[in-house]
């Protein structure tokens, strides 16, 4: 039985969504093709009608996840200090820390992206630079935008490595407070 093009696209989207959740929760390299397909109720053999390799799937996950992060964190033209502060508050909180599968891909997949092939790393670089440029326009500083982006990702990584929720909260709150202290007092744009 042949499936319609829309059915194939819907299956691909389900596979991307399910694989992204799995990758952010457990790591991409830990799950095989059969496991990824089983999660959406299909056999491993069906995978290759959607992606030529697991590496291609990973590249698609990185692109999808980072484009969503860009959408959430800043490239809609409505960027302001207040909006940036709201993003920081949402990003550096316990709900985000406790739900890696629904959050930003950078803290969860960063190490795997750094070990991926050059094409995946180039794709990640493009999306990260777009986010940094958006924040730089708001902040009036390229270096401050890079610093804040790095601090946010790093704070989440460090907090997730810790066991005690009190210390995790302290890491997130301290990071948030220090970042907000660095922000210009008014919008630059």
mmCIF file of C-alpha atoms in Angstrom:
data_model
loop_
_atom_site.group_PDB
_atom_site.id
_atom_site.type_symbol
_atom_site.label_atom_id
_atom_site.label_comp_id
_atom_site.label_asym_id
_atom_site.label_seq_id
_atom_site.Cartn_x
_atom_site.Cartn_y
_atom_site.Cartn_z
ATOM 1 C CA UNK A 1 0.000 0.000 0.000
ATOM 2 C CA UNK A 2 1.360 3.425 -0.976
ATOM 3 C CA UNK A 3 0.938 6.303 1.415
ATOM 4 C CA UNK A 4 0.185 9.864 0.385
ATOM 5 C CA UNK A 5 2.872 12.528 0.498
ATOM 6 C CA UNK A 6 1.079 14.182 3.415
ATOM 7 C CA UNK A 7 1.044 10.901 5.363
ATOM 8 C CA UNK A 8 4.784 10.522 4.790
ATOM 9 C CA UNK A 9 5.379 14.119 5.936
ATOM 10 C CA UNK A 10 3.228 13.587 9.048
ATOM 11 C CA UNK A 11 5.180 10.415 9.883
ATOM 12 C CA UNK A 12 8.463 12.283 9.393
ATOM 13 C CA UNK A 13 7.261 15.040 11.745
ATOM 14 C CA UNK A 14 6.199 12.474 14.374
ATOM 15 C CA UNK A 15 9.607 10.831 14.079
ATOM 16 C CA UNK A 16 11.399 14.187 14.409
ATOM 17 C CA UNK A 17 9.299 15.192 17.422
ATOM 18 C CA UNK A 18 9.646 11.842 19.176
ATOM 19 C CA UNK A 19 13.369 11.594 18.416
ATOM 20 C CA UNK A 20 14.009 15.137 19.651
ATOM 21 C CA UNK A 21 12.262 14.390 22.950
ATOM 22 C CA UNK A 22 14.212 11.158 23.306
ATOM 23 C CA UNK A 23 17.527 12.829 22.398
ATOM 24 C CA UNK A 24 17.055 15.691 24.845
ATOM 25 C CA UNK A 25 15.989 13.352 27.627
ATOM 26 C CA UNK A 26 18.396 10.420 27.163
ATOM 27 C CA UNK A 27 20.992 11.530 24.613
ATOM 28 C CA UNK A 28 20.835 10.950 20.874
ATOM 29 C CA UNK A 29 23.595 8.382 20.628
ATOM 30 C CA UNK A 30 22.002 6.103 23.243
ATOM 31 C CA UNK A 31 18.953 5.177 21.163
ATOM 32 C CA UNK A 32 19.107 3.092 17.994
ATOM 33 C CA UNK A 33 16.999 3.422 14.869
ATOM 34 C CA UNK A 34 14.734 0.549 15.958
ATOM 35 C CA UNK A 35 14.040 2.263 19.278
ATOM 36 C CA UNK A 36 13.306 5.594 17.611
ATOM 37 C CA UNK A 37 10.847 3.982 15.200
ATOM 38 C CA UNK A 38 9.237 1.805 17.872
ATOM 39 C CA UNK A 39 8.443 4.972 19.831
ATOM 40 C CA UNK A 40 6.117 6.067 17.016
ATOM 41 C CA UNK A 41 4.756 2.584 16.360
ATOM 42 C CA UNK A 42 6.712 1.684 13.211
ATOM 43 C CA UNK A 43 9.395 -0.838 12.320
ATOM 44 C CA UNK A 44 13.048 0.102 12.054
ATOM 45 C CA UNK A 45 13.057 -0.572 8.311
ATOM 46 C CA UNK A 46 10.591 2.289 7.723
ATOM 47 C CA UNK A 47 13.177 4.757 9.018
ATOM 48 C CA UNK A 48 15.088 4.812 5.731
ATOM 49 C CA UNK A 49 12.106 6.055 3.773
ATOM 50 C CA UNK A 50 12.394 9.270 5.837
ATOM 51 C CA UNK A 51 16.136 9.691 6.468
ATOM 52 C CA UNK A 52 19.208 8.250 4.769
ATOM 53 C CA UNK A 53 21.040 7.848 8.071
ATOM 54 C CA UNK A 54 20.802 8.472 11.780
ATOM 55 C CA UNK A 55 23.241 11.376 11.264
ATOM 56 C CA UNK A 56 20.787 12.993 8.850
ATOM 57 C CA UNK A 57 18.046 12.630 11.485
ATOM 58 C CA UNK A 58 20.309 14.264 14.068
ATOM 59 C CA UNK A 59 20.965 17.184 11.714
ATOM 60 C CA UNK A 60 17.213 17.607 11.209
ATOM 61 C CA UNK A 61 16.626 17.507 14.975
ATOM 62 C CA UNK A 62 19.294 20.164 15.547
ATOM 63 C CA UNK A 63 17.812 22.426 12.875
ATOM 64 C CA UNK A 64 14.251 21.952 14.145
ATOM 65 C CA UNK A 65 15.106 22.456 17.805
ATOM 66 C CA UNK A 66 17.359 25.476 17.341
ATOM 67 C CA UNK A 67 14.901 27.174 14.989
ATOM 68 C CA UNK A 68 12.241 26.736 17.682
ATOM 69 C CA UNK A 69 14.618 28.170 20.289
ATOM 70 C CA UNK A 70 15.231 31.173 18.056
ATOM 71 C CA UNK A 71 11.483 31.641 17.695
ATOM 72 C CA UNK A 72 10.929 31.475 21.465
ATOM 73 C CA UNK A 73 13.944 33.478 22.532
ATOM 74 C CA UNK A 74 14.155 36.349 20.240
ATOM 75 C CA UNK A 75 13.965 36.743 16.505
ATOM 76 C CA UNK A 76 10.479 38.103 16.051
ATOM 77 C CA UNK A 77 11.450 41.769 15.838
ATOM 78 C CA UNK A 78 9.651 42.566 19.100
ATOM 79 C CA UNK A 79 12.795 42.180 21.157
ATOM 80 C CA UNK A 80 13.168 44.503 24.113
ATOM 81 C CA UNK A 81 14.853 44.440 27.482
ATOM 82 C CA UNK A 82 11.549 43.416 29.111
ATOM 83 C CA UNK A 83 11.058 40.564 26.669
ATOM 84 C CA UNK A 84 14.656 39.436 27.127
ATOM 85 C CA UNK A 85 14.176 39.457 30.904
ATOM 86 C CA UNK A 86 11.016 37.336 30.524
ATOM 87 C CA UNK A 87 12.970 34.872 28.367
ATOM 88 C CA UNK A 88 15.740 34.699 30.963
ATOM 89 C CA UNK A 89 13.255 34.095 33.763
ATOM 90 C CA UNK A 90 11.630 31.293 31.769
ATOM 91 C CA UNK A 91 14.956 29.788 30.723
ATOM 92 C CA UNK A 92 16.677 29.874 34.116
ATOM 93 C CA UNK A 93 14.013 28.181 36.212
ATOM 94 C CA UNK A 94 13.380 24.802 37.811
ATOM 95 C CA UNK A 95 10.598 23.838 35.382
ATOM 96 C CA UNK A 96 13.030 24.122 32.458
ATOM 97 C CA UNK A 97 15.725 22.318 34.429
ATOM 98 C CA UNK A 98 13.409 19.422 35.315
ATOM 99 C CA UNK A 99 11.985 18.987 31.799
ATOM 100 C CA UNK A 100 14.930 18.747 29.415
ATOM 101 C CA UNK A 101 12.788 16.974 26.813
ATOM 102 C CA UNK A 102 10.617 20.066 26.341
ATOM 103 C CA UNK A 103 13.329 22.697 26.704
ATOM 104 C CA UNK A 104 16.275 24.137 24.839
ATOM 105 C CA UNK A 105 18.422 21.664 22.922
ATOM 106 C CA UNK A 106 21.727 23.436 23.596
ATOM 107 C CA UNK A 107 22.246 22.290 27.202
ATOM 108 C CA UNK A 108 21.060 18.758 26.439
ATOM 109 C CA UNK A 109 22.579 18.151 23.009
ATOM 110 C CA UNK A 110 25.525 20.571 23.014
ATOM 111 C CA UNK A 111 28.163 17.911 23.658
ATOM 112 C CA UNK A 112 26.715 15.658 20.942
ATOM 113 C CA UNK A 113 26.530 18.571 18.506
ATOM 114 C CA UNK A 114 30.204 19.329 19.193
ATOM 115 C CA UNK A 115 31.087 15.732 18.215
ATOM 116 C CA UNK A 116 28.812 15.662 15.158
ATOM 117 C CA UNK A 117 29.979 16.052 11.598
ATOM 118 C CA UNK A 118 30.835 19.474 10.248
ATOM 119 C CA UNK A 119 27.466 19.858 8.511
ATOM 120 C CA UNK A 120 25.539 19.503 11.767
ATOM 121 C CA UNK A 121 27.924 21.842 13.578
ATOM 122 C CA UNK A 122 27.602 24.387 10.764
ATOM 123 C CA UNK A 123 23.825 24.191 11.008
ATOM 124 C CA UNK A 124 23.966 24.687 14.785
ATOM 125 C CA UNK A 125 26.352 27.615 14.343
ATOM 126 C CA UNK A 126 23.952 29.317 11.936
ATOM 127 C CA UNK A 127 21.018 29.139 14.368
ATOM 128 C CA UNK A 128 23.087 30.081 17.425
ATOM 129 C CA UNK A 129 24.530 33.078 15.583
ATOM 130 C CA UNK A 130 21.052 34.204 14.563
ATOM 131 C CA UNK A 131 19.959 34.140 18.215
ATOM 132 C CA UNK A 132 23.108 35.958 19.310
ATOM 133 C CA UNK A 133 22.580 38.620 16.615
ATOM 134 C CA UNK A 134 19.007 39.151 17.739
ATOM 135 C CA UNK A 135 20.122 39.660 21.325
ATOM 136 C CA UNK A 136 23.059 41.844 20.209
ATOM 137 C CA UNK A 137 20.635 44.227 18.472
ATOM 138 C CA UNK A 138 18.611 44.485 21.676
ATOM 139 C CA UNK A 139 21.637 44.831 23.947
ATOM 140 C CA UNK A 140 23.770 46.977 21.655
ATOM 141 C CA UNK A 141 26.726 44.652 22.191
ATOM 142 C CA UNK A 142 27.929 41.554 20.373
ATOM 143 C CA UNK A 143 30.092 40.458 23.291
ATOM 144 C CA UNK A 144 27.341 40.902 25.885
ATOM 145 C CA UNK A 145 24.975 38.830 23.744
ATOM 146 C CA UNK A 146 27.562 36.016 23.478
ATOM 147 C CA UNK A 147 28.248 36.243 27.198
ATOM 148 C CA UNK A 148 24.585 36.014 28.179
ATOM 149 C CA UNK A 149 23.893 33.178 25.753
ATOM 150 C CA UNK A 150 26.855 31.228 27.128
ATOM 151 C CA UNK A 151 25.914 31.954 30.740
ATOM 152 C CA UNK A 152 22.348 30.752 30.213
ATOM 153 C CA UNK A 153 23.360 27.461 28.611
ATOM 154 C CA UNK A 154 26.175 26.922 31.121
ATOM 155 C CA UNK A 155 23.978 27.634 34.133
ATOM 156 C CA UNK A 156 21.447 25.051 33.003
ATOM 157 C CA UNK A 157 24.168 22.462 32.354
ATOM 158 C CA UNK A 158 25.749 23.031 35.788
ATOM 159 C CA UNK A 159 22.391 22.995 37.597
ATOM 160 C CA UNK A 160 21.403 19.728 35.890
ATOM 161 C CA UNK A 161 24.641 18.104 37.045
ATOM 162 C CA UNK A 162 23.742 18.792 40.674
ATOM 163 C CA UNK A 163 21.557 16.622 42.904
ATOM 164 C CA UNK A 164 20.192 19.084 45.467
ATOM 165 C CA UNK A 165 17.207 21.147 44.290
ATOM 166 C CA UNK A 166 18.214 23.941 46.692
ATOM 167 C CA UNK A 167 21.648 24.250 45.100
ATOM 168 C CA UNK A 168 20.128 23.950 41.615
ATOM 169 C CA UNK A 169 17.783 26.842 42.418
ATOM 170 C CA UNK A 170 20.718 28.840 43.764
ATOM 171 C CA UNK A 171 22.706 28.319 40.542
ATOM 172 C CA UNK A 172 19.745 29.373 38.387
ATOM 173 C CA UNK A 173 18.809 32.381 40.530
ATOM 174 C CA UNK A 174 22.407 33.591 40.858
ATOM 175 C CA UNK A 175 22.907 33.275 37.118
ATOM 176 C CA UNK A 176 19.652 35.088 36.401
ATOM 177 C CA UNK A 177 20.462 37.914 38.825
ATOM 178 C CA UNK A 178 24.001 38.395 37.466
ATOM 179 C CA UNK A 179 22.805 38.399 33.861
ATOM 180 C CA UNK A 180 20.047 40.930 34.587
ATOM 181 C CA UNK A 181 22.640 43.116 36.349
ATOM 182 C CA UNK A 182 24.626 43.185 33.062
ATOM 183 C CA UNK A 183 21.681 44.341 30.933
ATOM 184 C CA UNK A 184 21.566 47.938 29.725
ATOM 185 C CA UNK A 185 19.072 50.038 31.657
ATOM 186 C CA UNK A 186 17.096 50.812 28.501
ATOM 187 C CA UNK A 187 16.539 49.321 25.064
ATOM 188 C CA UNK A 188 19.276 50.075 22.565
ATOM 189 C CA UNK A 189 17.577 49.376 19.218
#
